[in-house]
Amino acid sequence: MKLTIIQRHNGETIDLDNAGIRTRDFIISAPNYINQFGEIEGGLGVVDYGTSIGPRDINVYFRATSVDIPDFSLLRDEIFHIFRAEKSFYLIEHREPGKRWLVKVQDTYSIPQRNVFGNFEIRFIGLKGVAESIGTTQDIHRDGIDAYKELWGFGMGLEAVDESLIYTHKAVTGKTFRIFNAGNVPINPFEQDLKITISDVVGSSEMFQITNHTNGSRSRVEVPLSSNDVVVYDGANVTRNDTVFLRDTRRDFIELNPGWNVFQIYYCDSATIDFDFPFYYK
């Protein structure tokens, strides 16, 4: 039996099987690659300006089963309410319970009744074009990879290496440390969730900087930090001790490659660096 779970942004979850809605099939289209080309007047071919990933089609086939024939219309109305499209929500497929897709219903649909049954199809649009892990790196740092919690599973790129389970580091100047991105999608804080917390900074007299040597990205604070300061890069927002802090930074941001990323801190003696982010999958 295939099961599908809906998860709303407020944390509410709905097990569709418990609601009388069985999943017959869950079909995810291939990644929607959007190529950008430019033409050179008088030249040959085109210039490749890169590729992005557009939204994905997700077709799910359901069977609704009511208690009796008169109750079918009540179940139908409940289905319409569950799949309301005013706001996006997450779909979780039972075959990959550690991943979720941010979706909206794309087309209208109907549920023809056959006795107490009704087969129907809903076409969703996967808004981000990629799936994301339900758990984040801080779940791994705190609990490890617990197979019984269904946050993690096969095909999620995880490594059975102790270092890959550490996402809070006591960094020391002159030494590098590594952060593992188990997904197969690069993480850009303007497009994906990425939270970096810097605290317990010792020996910062002019500024502070953290650099990802794997891809060359960095984040620099233009003023000295004390051991009492907590600087948070949360997406495109930067705060120090819960107050806006962007103007005192270089306005540059750390990005993550898939796999291992090598980091180093500068302009201080030591600092605690905390990474919290989900993994993303094409």
XYZ file of N, CA and C in Angstrom:
846
model
N 0.840 -1.194 0.000
C 0.000 0.000 0.000
C 0.877 1.246 0.000
N 0.564 2.182 -0.887
C 1.308 3.432 -0.954
C 0.599 4.477 -0.097
N 1.360 5.205 0.681
C 0.811 6.233 1.553
C 1.388 7.587 1.164
N 0.589 8.608 1.341
C 1.038 9.973 1.095
C 0.642 10.826 2.285
N 1.538 11.715 2.675
C 1.293 12.601 3.808
C 1.374 14.038 3.332
N 0.466 14.854 3.823
C 0.496 16.292 3.580
C 1.028 16.973 4.829
N 1.915 17.914 4.630
C 2.463 18.695 5.747
C 2.306 20.173 5.415
N 1.624 20.886 6.310
C 1.411 22.314 6.088
C 2.510 23.124 6.767
N 2.587 24.402 6.413
C 3.649 25.257 6.939
C 3.541 25.458 8.445
N 2.353 25.284 9.003
C 2.183 25.443 10.456
C 2.512 24.165 11.229
N 2.983 23.131 10.517
C 3.354 21.878 11.165
C 2.267 20.819 11.155
N 1.042 21.176 10.766
C -0.048 20.196 10.706
C 0.270 19.130 9.659
N 0.050 17.869 10.011
C 0.247 16.776 9.065
C -1.051 15.996 8.897
N -1.284 15.530 7.686
C -2.476 14.751 7.364
C -2.034 13.475 6.669
N -2.315 12.335 7.280
C -2.079 11.039 6.655
C -3.299 10.740 5.785
N -3.125 10.794 4.475
C -4.266 10.652 3.573
C -4.929 9.290 3.707
N -4.174 8.261 4.018
C -4.767 6.930 4.176
C -5.764 6.919 5.329
N -5.434 7.608 6.415
C -6.358 7.696 7.551
C -7.601 8.501 7.212
N -7.498 9.365 6.202
C -8.645 10.168 5.773
C -9.485 9.459 4.723
N -9.157 8.199 4.412
C -9.913 7.454 3.414
C -9.436 7.683 1.996
N -8.193 8.155 1.840
C -7.653 8.472 0.514
C -6.385 7.649 0.306
N -6.482 6.608 -0.507
C -5.320 5.749 -0.759
C -4.598 6.217 -2.007
N -3.278 6.209 -1.956
C -2.465 6.605 -3.105
C -2.232 5.398 -4.003
N -2.667 5.506 -5.251
C -2.476 4.423 -6.216
C -1.140 4.539 -6.945
N -0.716 5.758 -7.222
C 0.593 5.970 -7.853
C 1.024 7.412 -7.621
N 2.339 7.608 -7.570
C 2.928 8.919 -7.286
C 4.038 9.113 -8.312
N 3.782 9.942 -9.323
C 4.692 10.065 -10.460
C 5.313 11.459 -10.470
N 6.630 11.493 -10.375
C 7.376 12.749 -10.390
C 8.077 12.869 -11.736
N 7.901 13.986 -12.415
C 8.546 14.183 -13.708
C 10.045 14.400 -13.529
N 10.784 14.243 -14.611
C 12.224 14.505 -14.588
C 12.470 15.985 -14.313
N 13.670 16.329 -13.842
C 13.973 17.751 -13.606
C 13.717 18.591 -14.852
N 13.174 19.770 -14.632
C 12.828 20.686 -15.714
C 13.986 21.661 -15.914
N 14.950 21.256 -16.730
C 16.130 22.091 -16.952
C 15.803 23.209 -17.941
N 16.117 24.422 -17.551
C 15.879 25.592 -18.395
C 17.236 26.160 -18.799
N 17.569 26.015 -20.065
C 18.867 26.467 -20.565
C 18.795 27.913 -21.034
N 19.835 28.662 -20.730
C 19.933 30.055 -21.161
C 21.048 30.163 -22.204
N 20.676 30.623 -23.405
C 21.646 30.749 -24.486
C 21.658 32.178 -25.015
N 22.785 32.557 -25.569
C 22.901 33.838 -26.262
C 23.467 33.621 -27.650
N 23.095 34.491 -28.553
C 23.567 34.378 -29.931
C 24.677 35.389 -30.200
N 25.628 34.989 -31.013
C 26.703 35.879 -31.435
C 26.486 36.204 -32.906
N 26.307 37.484 -33.182
C 26.030 37.884 -34.559
C 27.207 37.506 -35.458
N 26.913 36.750 -36.483
C 27.942 36.317 -37.419
C 28.752 35.137 -36.929
N 28.438 34.622 -35.739
C 29.192 33.505 -35.181
C 28.494 32.179 -35.406
N 29.105 31.140 -34.880
C 28.560 29.799 -35.005
C 27.880 29.382 -33.711
N 26.700 28.806 -33.837
C 26.013 28.258 -32.676
C 25.588 29.326 -31.681
N 25.576 28.946 -30.409
C 25.136 29.842 -29.341
C 26.125 29.769 -28.183
N 26.012 30.751 -27.292
C 26.825 30.786 -26.082
C 25.993 30.251 -24.927
N 26.560 29.352 -24.156
C 25.863 28.755 -23.017
C 25.985 29.681 -21.814
N 24.849 30.251 -21.367
C 24.834 31.141 -20.212
C 24.409 30.430 -18.928
N 24.291 29.113 -18.999
C 23.960 28.370 -17.788
C 22.580 27.745 -17.836
N 22.278 26.986 -16.804
C 21.031 26.232 -16.722
C 20.433 26.363 -15.337
N 19.140 26.572 -15.289
C 18.411 26.589 -14.021
C 17.393 25.453 -14.029
N 16.813 25.182 -12.864
C 15.793 24.138 -12.755
C 14.448 24.797 -12.496
N 13.500 24.537 -13.370
C 12.168 25.098 -13.219
C 11.276 24.201 -12.377
N 10.013 24.567 -12.217
C 9.075 23.746 -11.441
C 8.855 22.385 -12.093
N 8.428 21.413 -11.283
C 8.238 20.035 -11.747
C 6.770 19.657 -11.684
N 6.349 18.814 -12.615
C 5.015 18.221 -12.557
C 5.052 16.978 -11.672
N 4.072 16.875 -10.776
C 3.910 15.693 -9.934
C 2.464 15.237 -10.069
N 2.249 14.082 -10.661
C 0.907 13.535 -10.839
C 0.681 12.419 -9.824
N -0.381 12.551 -9.050
C -0.682 11.550 -8.031
C -2.077 10.993 -8.294
N -2.176 9.669 -8.291
C -3.440 8.981 -8.544
C -3.959 8.424 -7.216
N -5.201 8.777 -6.898
C -5.785 8.420 -5.607
C -7.030 7.558 -5.790
N -7.417 6.877 -4.720
C -8.734 6.238 -4.605
C -9.345 6.657 -3.277
N -10.502 7.290 -3.353
C -11.243 7.685 -2.153
C -12.250 6.596 -1.811
N -12.362 6.267 -0.530
C -13.288 5.236 -0.068
C -14.085 5.774 1.105
N -15.399 5.845 0.934
C -16.262 6.347 2.003
C -16.844 5.183 2.806
N -17.446 5.490 3.935
C -18.052 4.467 4.794
C -19.242 3.830 4.099
N -20.072 4.646 3.462
C -21.217 4.148 2.707
C -21.480 5.111 1.561
N -22.467 4.771 0.726
C -22.727 5.564 -0.476
C -23.135 6.999 -0.151
N -24.061 7.243 0.784
C -24.450 8.632 1.074
C -23.294 9.483 1.601
N -22.325 8.854 2.274
C -21.217 9.621 2.854
C -20.155 10.019 1.833
N -20.280 9.531 0.613
C -19.233 9.817 -0.363
C -19.124 11.309 -0.655
N -20.262 11.983 -0.718
C -20.219 13.423 -0.996
C -19.513 14.184 0.120
N -19.644 13.693 1.366
C -18.941 14.334 2.480
C -17.432 14.139 2.341
N -17.029 12.925 1.937
C -15.610 12.666 1.726
C -15.076 13.508 0.571
N -15.872 13.630 -0.479
C -15.452 14.452 -1.621
C -15.172 15.884 -1.183
N -16.084 16.452 -0.395
C -15.888 17.830 0.065
C -14.669 17.953 0.975
N -14.427 16.917 1.776
C -13.241 16.922 2.638
C -11.959 16.884 1.798
N -11.985 16.126 0.705
C -10.828 16.077 -0.198
C -10.576 17.449 -0.806
N -11.653 18.115 -1.239
C -11.491 19.464 -1.788
C -10.855 20.401 -0.762
N -11.233 20.225 0.502
C -10.676 21.083 1.554
C -9.214 20.734 1.830
N -8.895 19.452 1.864
C -7.516 19.036 2.134
C -6.568 19.577 1.072
N -6.984 19.516 -0.180
C -6.116 19.933 -1.275
C -6.385 21.373 -1.718
N -6.872 22.187 -0.819
C -7.091 23.596 -1.156
C -5.756 24.239 -1.549
N -5.845 25.191 -2.481
C -4.622 25.703 -3.101
C -4.349 27.163 -2.787
N -5.008 27.709 -1.752
C -4.710 29.099 -1.413
C -3.259 29.268 -0.990
N -2.735 28.254 -0.291
C -1.345 28.293 0.150
C -0.655 26.995 -0.256
N 0.640 27.090 -0.456
C 1.409 25.890 -0.782
C 1.492 24.970 0.433
N 1.802 23.717 0.184
C 2.001 22.745 1.259
C 2.998 21.701 0.770
N 3.382 20.802 1.658
C 4.359 19.774 1.309
C 3.669 18.434 1.091
N 4.151 17.696 0.083
C 3.750 16.310 -0.145
C 4.914 15.400 0.234
N 4.606 14.350 0.989
C 5.618 13.372 1.385
C 5.178 12.010 0.875
N 6.003 11.401 0.044
C 5.706 10.085 -0.512
C 6.252 9.005 0.411
N 5.457 7.968 0.639
C 5.846 6.915 1.582
C 7.126 6.197 1.160
N 7.373 6.085 -0.136
C 8.574 5.379 -0.594
C 9.852 6.144 -0.265
N 9.725 7.465 -0.081
C 10.863 8.295 0.318
C 10.424 9.197 1.469
N 10.239 8.630 2.641
C 9.632 9.381 3.746
C 10.499 10.496 4.301
N 11.776 10.531 3.929
C 12.646 11.591 4.430
C 12.665 12.833 3.568
N 11.967 12.780 2.413
C 11.950 13.925 1.492
C 10.540 14.496 1.380
N 10.465 15.769 1.053
C 9.167 16.394 0.834
C 9.258 17.361 -0.343
N 8.096 17.570 -0.969
C 7.986 18.455 -2.127
C 7.048 19.606 -1.790
N 7.488 20.827 -2.032
C 6.630 21.996 -1.852
C 5.759 22.131 -3.098
N 4.434 22.064 -2.934
C 3.543 21.973 -4.091
C 2.323 22.880 -3.948
N 1.674 23.062 -5.083
C 0.310 23.577 -5.160
C -0.443 22.733 -6.183
N -1.765 22.669 -6.028
C -2.584 21.976 -7.027
C -2.589 22.815 -8.294
N -2.288 22.170 -9.435
C -2.115 22.917 -10.676
C -3.389 23.017 -11.509
N -4.200 21.961 -11.523
C -5.389 21.937 -12.378
C -6.622 21.561 -11.566
N -7.784 21.869 -12.124
C -9.025 21.414 -11.516
C -9.156 19.902 -11.697
N -9.941 19.277 -10.854
C -10.116 17.824 -10.923
C -11.510 17.472 -10.415
N -11.956 16.287 -10.729
C -13.249 15.796 -10.247
C -13.065 14.389 -9.699
N -14.046 13.941 -8.900
C -13.965 12.623 -8.260
C -15.239 11.852 -8.596
N -15.258 11.100 -9.696
C -16.457 10.331 -10.047
C -16.700 9.207 -9.045
N -17.965 9.033 -8.651
C -18.304 8.035 -7.635
C -18.679 6.709 -8.283
N -18.118 5.629 -7.750
C -18.484 4.270 -8.132
C -18.773 3.507 -6.851
N -20.060 3.436 -6.480
C -20.433 2.840 -5.203
C -19.805 3.671 -4.091
N -18.947 3.059 -3.245
C -18.303 3.839 -2.173
C -16.892 4.271 -2.578
N -16.522 4.017 -3.841
C -15.171 4.335 -4.300
C -15.194 5.490 -5.291
N -14.046 6.125 -5.432
C -13.869 7.141 -6.452
C -12.397 7.306 -6.778
N -12.013 6.965 -8.021
C -10.628 7.163 -8.450
C -10.471 8.554 -9.049
N -9.381 9.212 -8.707
C -9.162 10.552 -9.253
C -7.664 10.840 -9.307
N -7.333 11.837 -10.108
C -5.937 12.245 -10.290
C -5.813 13.727 -9.980
N -4.737 14.087 -9.285
C -4.437 15.494 -9.043
C -3.059 15.784 -9.615
N -2.992 16.857 -10.370
C -1.712 17.293 -10.923
C -1.187 18.441 -10.068
N -0.033 18.218 -9.454
C 0.604 19.230 -8.619
C 1.759 19.871 -9.376
N 2.114 21.063 -8.970
C 3.327 21.691 -9.461
C 4.317 21.770 -8.309
N 5.489 21.159 -8.494
C 6.556 21.232 -7.492
C 7.256 22.564 -7.627
N 6.974 23.478 -6.704
C 7.347 24.879 -6.877
C 8.857 25.098 -6.942
N 9.607 24.387 -6.131
C 11.057 24.600 -6.096
C 11.796 23.825 -7.182
N 11.126 22.843 -7.780
C 11.787 22.019 -8.783
C 12.663 20.927 -8.204
N 12.841 20.927 -6.892
C 13.646 19.912 -6.206
C 12.940 19.532 -4.915
N 13.277 18.351 -4.395
C 12.776 17.934 -3.087
C 13.746 18.401 -2.016
N 13.284 18.433 -0.775
C 14.154 18.786 0.339
C 13.978 17.768 1.460
N 15.011 17.596 2.250
C 14.906 16.690 3.394
C 14.012 17.309 4.454
N 13.250 16.468 5.140
C 12.405 16.954 6.233
C 13.277 17.349 7.419
N 14.276 16.530 7.698
C 15.205 16.848 8.772
C 16.263 17.829 8.308
N 16.942 18.454 9.264
C 18.030 19.371 8.947
C 19.327 18.856 9.561
N 20.398 19.560 9.277
C 21.704 19.137 9.766
C 21.789 19.161 11.288
N 21.035 20.037 11.933
C 21.080 20.060 13.391
C 20.361 18.850 13.995
N 19.395 18.278 13.266
C 18.816 16.999 13.699
C 19.896 15.917 13.697
N 20.735 15.923 12.656
C 21.822 14.942 12.580
C 22.836 15.189 13.686
N 23.202 16.460 13.895
C 24.206 16.784 14.916
C 23.724 16.369 16.306
N 22.429 16.548 16.552
C 21.876 16.252 17.879
C 21.618 14.759 18.074
N 21.017 14.104 17.074
C 20.528 12.734 17.249
C 21.272 11.693 16.426
N 22.167 12.129 15.545
C 22.747 11.184 14.607
C 21.724 10.809 13.542
N 21.976 9.743 12.831
C 21.053 9.269 11.795
C 20.281 8.098 12.370
N 19.055 8.369 12.795
C 18.208 7.366 13.440
C 17.205 6.840 12.423
N 17.410 5.612 11.958
C 16.543 5.038 10.926
C 15.111 4.864 11.406
N 14.906 4.749 12.700
C 13.562 4.516 13.222
C 12.699 5.775 13.168
N 13.305 6.951 13.038
C 12.533 8.187 12.999
C 12.057 8.528 11.592
N 12.526 7.808 10.594
C 12.150 7.999 9.188
C 12.496 9.386 8.670
N 13.390 10.109 9.360
C 13.863 11.378 8.819
C 14.878 11.143 7.707
N 15.566 10.013 7.778
C 16.646 9.740 6.838
C 16.481 8.336 6.273
N 16.957 8.149 5.047
C 16.815 6.845 4.427
C 17.792 6.667 3.286
N 17.658 5.537 2.594
C 18.518 5.254 1.451
C 18.254 6.271 0.340
N 19.288 6.551 -0.444
C 19.146 7.464 -1.562
C 19.200 8.925 -1.179
N 19.611 9.230 0.060
C 19.671 10.624 0.502
C 21.108 11.132 0.588
N 22.065 10.337 0.093
C 23.435 10.808 -0.001
C 24.205 10.859 1.301
N 23.682 10.253 2.353
C 24.327 10.321 3.662
C 25.560 9.420 3.707
N 26.539 9.827 4.502
C 27.757 9.041 4.648
C 27.901 8.554 6.082
N 28.367 7.315 6.220
C 28.560 6.735 7.550
C 29.957 7.080 8.061
N 30.233 8.373 8.137
C 31.515 8.880 8.616
C 31.228 9.830 9.764
N 31.926 9.660 10.878
C 31.636 10.471 12.062
C 31.692 11.961 11.761
N 32.662 12.393 10.961
C 32.816 13.821 10.671
C 31.602 14.384 9.944
N 30.916 13.529 9.153
C 29.750 14.005 8.403
C 28.547 14.247 9.299
N 28.631 13.857 10.572
C 27.531 14.055 11.516
C 27.719 15.306 12.366
N 28.807 16.041 12.145
C 29.129 17.210 12.976
C 28.815 18.483 12.201
N 27.916 19.297 12.753
C 27.535 20.549 12.101
C 27.684 21.762 13.019
N 28.250 21.561 14.206
C 28.652 22.656 15.081
C 30.125 22.451 15.401
N 30.957 23.418 14.998
C 32.402 23.282 15.138
C 32.969 24.394 16.005
N 33.932 24.047 16.833
C 34.758 25.023 17.532
C 35.957 25.283 16.634
N 35.838 26.302 15.793
C 36.856 26.569 14.783
C 38.018 27.346 15.386
N 39.209 27.062 14.895
C 40.434 27.717 15.360
C 41.157 28.291 14.147
N 41.653 29.517 14.280
C 42.376 30.144 13.183
C 43.586 29.304 12.788
N 43.793 29.160 11.480
C 44.912 28.379 10.977
C 44.563 26.938 10.693
N 43.372 26.497 11.099
C 42.936 25.134 10.846
C 41.604 25.151 10.100
N 41.410 24.170 9.247
C 40.158 24.066 8.502
C 39.225 23.063 9.165
N 37.948 23.171 8.829
C 36.965 22.164 9.224
C 36.035 21.934 8.049
N 35.311 20.828 8.074
C 34.494 20.450 6.925
C 33.020 20.325 7.301
N 32.171 20.700 6.344
C 30.720 20.550 6.458
C 30.242 19.728 5.271
N 29.387 18.738 5.534
C 28.928 17.826 4.484
C 27.512 18.180 4.046
N 27.350 18.433 2.753
C 26.035 18.640 2.149
C 25.652 17.357 1.428
N 24.740 16.583 2.015
C 24.384 15.270 1.474
C 23.506 15.354 0.233
N 22.936 16.511 -0.055
C 22.096 16.652 -1.236
C 22.925 16.748 -2.505
N 22.244 16.695 -3.659
C 22.936 16.838 -4.941
C 22.650 18.181 -5.592
N 22.228 19.154 -4.782
C 21.925 20.502 -5.249
C 22.767 21.495 -4.449
N 23.456 22.440 -5.110
C 24.162 23.488 -4.368
C 23.174 24.314 -3.550
N 23.646 24.869 -2.435
C 22.777 25.653 -1.564
C 23.196 27.114 -1.622
N 22.267 27.948 -2.065
C 22.435 29.396 -2.113
C 21.466 29.993 -1.105
N 21.920 30.808 -0.160
C 21.028 31.301 0.894
C 19.893 32.181 0.388
N 19.988 32.666 -0.852
C 18.901 33.456 -1.420
C 17.830 32.565 -2.048
N 18.128 31.275 -2.211
C 17.185 30.360 -2.844
C 16.775 29.208 -1.937
N 17.682 28.767 -1.075
C 17.398 27.651 -0.177
C 17.589 28.084 1.273
N 17.144 27.235 2.185
C 17.297 27.520 3.616
C 18.734 27.228 4.046
N 19.369 28.223 4.637
C 20.723 28.061 5.166
C 20.897 29.030 6.323
N 21.127 28.487 7.498
C 21.313 29.300 8.702
C 22.681 28.998 9.293
N 23.497 30.048 9.433
C 24.832 29.927 10.009
C 24.894 30.832 11.228
N 25.226 30.258 12.377
C 25.312 31.015 13.627
C 26.768 31.068 14.080
N 27.239 32.276 14.346
C 28.618 32.516 14.782
C 28.571 33.029 16.212
N 29.264 32.367 17.120
C 29.232 32.763 18.532
C 30.576 32.454 19.187
N 30.721 32.893 20.435
C 31.934 32.607 21.226
C 33.209 33.025 20.493
N 33.156 34.176 19.830
C 34.321 34.642 19.076
C 35.373 35.182 20.043
N 36.588 34.702 19.908
C 37.698 35.123 20.768
C 38.804 35.721 19.900
N 39.317 36.888 20.308
C 40.470 37.482 19.640
C 40.153 38.261 18.390
N 38.917 38.707 18.224
C 38.551 39.519 17.064
C 38.762 40.990 17.408
N 39.748 41.624 16.773
C 40.056 43.019 17.081
C 39.673 43.980 15.969
N 39.505 43.481 14.755
C 39.168 44.355 13.635
C 37.903 43.907 12.902
N 37.819 42.627 12.622
C 36.716 42.097 11.818
C 36.643 40.593 12.046
N 35.768 39.931 11.270
C 35.655 38.467 11.313
C 35.301 37.986 9.917
N 35.851 36.844 9.539
C 35.541 36.288 8.225
C 35.527 34.769 8.281
N 34.571 34.180 7.577
C 34.543 32.735 7.358
C 34.512 32.501 5.853
N 35.348 31.582 5.384
C 35.497 31.330 3.954
C 35.269 29.854 3.657
N 34.529 29.601 2.586
C 34.366 28.245 2.063
C 35.389 28.062 0.951
N 36.472 27.348 1.235
C 37.535 27.173 0.247
C 37.092 26.299 -0.918
N 36.034 25.538 -0.751
C 35.579 24.648 -1.818
C 35.037 25.431 -3.006
N 34.317 26.521 -2.743
C 33.751 27.297 -3.857
C 34.135 28.772 -3.831
N 34.916 29.193 -2.845
C 35.380 30.575 -2.794
C 34.425 31.559 -2.157
N 33.249 31.111 -1.736
C 32.310 32.045 -1.100
C 32.781 32.373 0.312
N 32.355 33.529 0.825
C 32.768 33.943 2.162
C 31.726 34.871 2.755
N 31.814 35.060 4.056
C 31.016 36.061 4.768
C 31.968 36.829 5.673
N 31.968 38.165 5.524
C 32.871 38.986 6.330
C 32.078 40.004 7.137
N 32.404 40.085 8.421
C 31.874 41.111 9.316
C 32.928 42.199 9.416
N 32.531 43.455 9.212
C 33.482 44.555 9.103
C 33.833 45.195 10.435
N 33.288 44.690 11.527
C 33.575 45.224 12.858
C 34.024 44.067 13.748
N 34.741 44.354 14.832
C 35.156 43.267 15.727
C 33.966 42.653 16.451
N 34.083 41.375 16.782
C 33.052 40.663 17.527
C 33.609 40.255 18.885
N 32.726 40.220 19.879
C 33.124 39.784 21.214
C 32.577 38.386 21.483
N 33.006 37.813 22.589
C 32.552 36.467 22.943
C 31.074 36.438 23.305
N 30.487 37.613 23.571
C 29.061 37.686 23.913
C 28.170 37.885 22.692
N 28.773 38.149 21.546
C 27.986 38.395 20.338
C 27.535 37.083 19.708
N 26.314 37.106 19.186
C 25.791 35.986 18.397
C 25.337 36.549 17.056
N 26.059 36.210 16.011
C 25.742 36.678 14.662
C 25.076 35.535 13.908
N 23.943 35.830 13.293
C 23.185 34.804 12.575
C 22.988 35.239 11.129
N 23.471 34.424 10.212
C 23.148 34.555 8.791
C 22.014 33.572 8.516
N 20.808 34.087 8.361
C 19.633 33.247 8.120
C 19.066 33.604 6.756
N 19.431 32.839 5.746
C 19.080 33.228 4.393
C 19.794 34.523 4.046
N 19.029 35.512 3.589
C 19.598 36.814 3.243
C 19.589 37.787 4.412
N 19.110 37.358 5.568
C 19.029 38.226 6.743
C 20.227 37.994 7.658
N 20.767 39.089 8.189
C 21.904 39.004 9.101
C 21.570 39.787 10.365
N 21.757 39.160 11.521
C 21.500 39.831 12.798
C 22.682 39.616 13.738
N 22.850 40.570 14.661
C 23.761 40.388 15.790
C 22.967 40.622 17.060
N 22.910 39.624 17.906
C 22.144 39.707 19.154
C 20.706 40.151 18.886
N 20.118 39.564 17.823
C 18.708 39.768 17.444
C 18.418 41.154 16.885
N 19.428 41.925 16.511
C 19.202 43.217 15.858
C 19.805 43.177 14.456
N 19.242 43.975 13.549
C 19.693 43.981 12.155
C 21.174 44.357 12.088
N 21.920 43.613 11.283
C 23.380 43.753 11.305
C 23.992 43.794 9.904
N 23.153 43.776 8.861
C 23.666 43.660 7.499
C 24.634 44.781 7.143
N 24.362 46.009 7.593
C 25.191 47.147 7.196
C 26.626 47.045 7.722
N 26.850 46.220 8.744
C 28.197 46.044 9.287
C 28.901 44.819 8.717
N 28.367 44.299 7.626
C 28.998 43.168 6.946
C 29.414 43.585 5.542
N 30.153 42.710 4.870
C 30.557 42.959 3.486
C 29.419 42.636 2.514
N 28.305 42.178 3.034
C 27.140 41.783 2.225
C 27.483 40.633 1.269
N 28.336 39.748 1.740
C 28.623 38.535 0.987
C 28.177 37.336 1.818
N 27.880 36.245 1.141
C 27.210 35.129 1.807
C 27.852 33.799 1.427
N 27.897 32.921 2.409
C 28.406 31.567 2.204
C 27.435 30.769 1.335
N 27.978 29.996 0.400
C 27.219 29.021 -0.370
C 27.839 27.641 -0.153
N 27.055 26.602 -0.421
C 27.521 25.232 -0.208
C 27.444 24.426 -1.495
N 28.490 23.692 -1.788
C 28.474 22.729 -2.879
C 27.920 21.398 -2.380
N 27.448 20.532 -3.277
C 27.142 19.162 -2.859
C 28.414 18.476 -2.359
N 28.266 17.619 -1.365
C 29.422 16.914 -0.828
C 30.136 17.722 0.247
N 31.448 17.521 0.348
C 32.235 18.163 1.401
C 32.576 19.605 1.049
N 32.485 20.475 2.051
C 32.869 21.877 1.926
C 33.888 22.186 3.021
N 35.016 22.783 2.625
C 36.120 23.053 3.548
C 36.091 24.522 3.963
N 36.057 24.757 5.287
C 35.926 26.112 5.825
C 37.137 26.508 6.654
N 37.308 27.836 6.756
C 38.339 28.389 7.624
C 37.882 29.766 8.106
N 38.228 30.111 9.346
C 37.897 31.427 9.894
C 39.149 32.294 9.930
N 38.926 33.633 9.903
C 40.025 34.592 9.880
C 39.731 35.754 10.826
N 40.789 36.477 11.190
C 40.717 37.705 11.994
C 40.193 37.449 13.406
N 40.497 36.280 13.949
C 40.174 35.968 15.338
C 40.996 34.750 15.744
N 40.912 34.380 16.999
C 41.615 33.184 17.470
C 40.750 31.935 17.346
N 39.473 32.076 17.697
C 38.569 30.925 17.637
C 37.130 31.419 17.613
N 36.225 30.524 17.233
C 34.791 30.839 17.213
C 34.011 29.544 17.091
N 32.779 29.563 17.565
C 31.867 28.436 17.381
C 30.990 28.716 16.167
N 30.971 27.792 15.221
C 30.211 27.955 13.980
C 29.179 26.836 13.897
N 27.929 27.227 13.725
C 26.810 26.285 13.717
C 26.111 26.373 12.361
N 25.988 25.247 11.667
C 25.294 25.183 10.377
C 23.979 24.429 10.550
N 22.906 25.011 10.023
C 21.599 24.351 10.067
C 20.925 24.522 8.713
N 20.731 23.422 7.996
C 20.095 23.492 6.680
C 19.574 22.109 6.298
N 18.529 22.054 5.483
C 18.094 20.772 4.915
C 18.926 20.453 3.683
N 18.799 19.246 3.199
C 19.438 18.848 1.955
C 18.410 18.932 0.825
N 18.887 19.191 -0.382
C 18.006 19.337 -1.538
C 18.394 18.319 -2.605
N 17.358 17.801 -3.309
C 17.563 16.690 -4.239
C 16.831 16.946 -5.554
N 17.541 16.732 -6.675
C 16.925 16.868 -7.995
C 15.982 15.698 -8.256
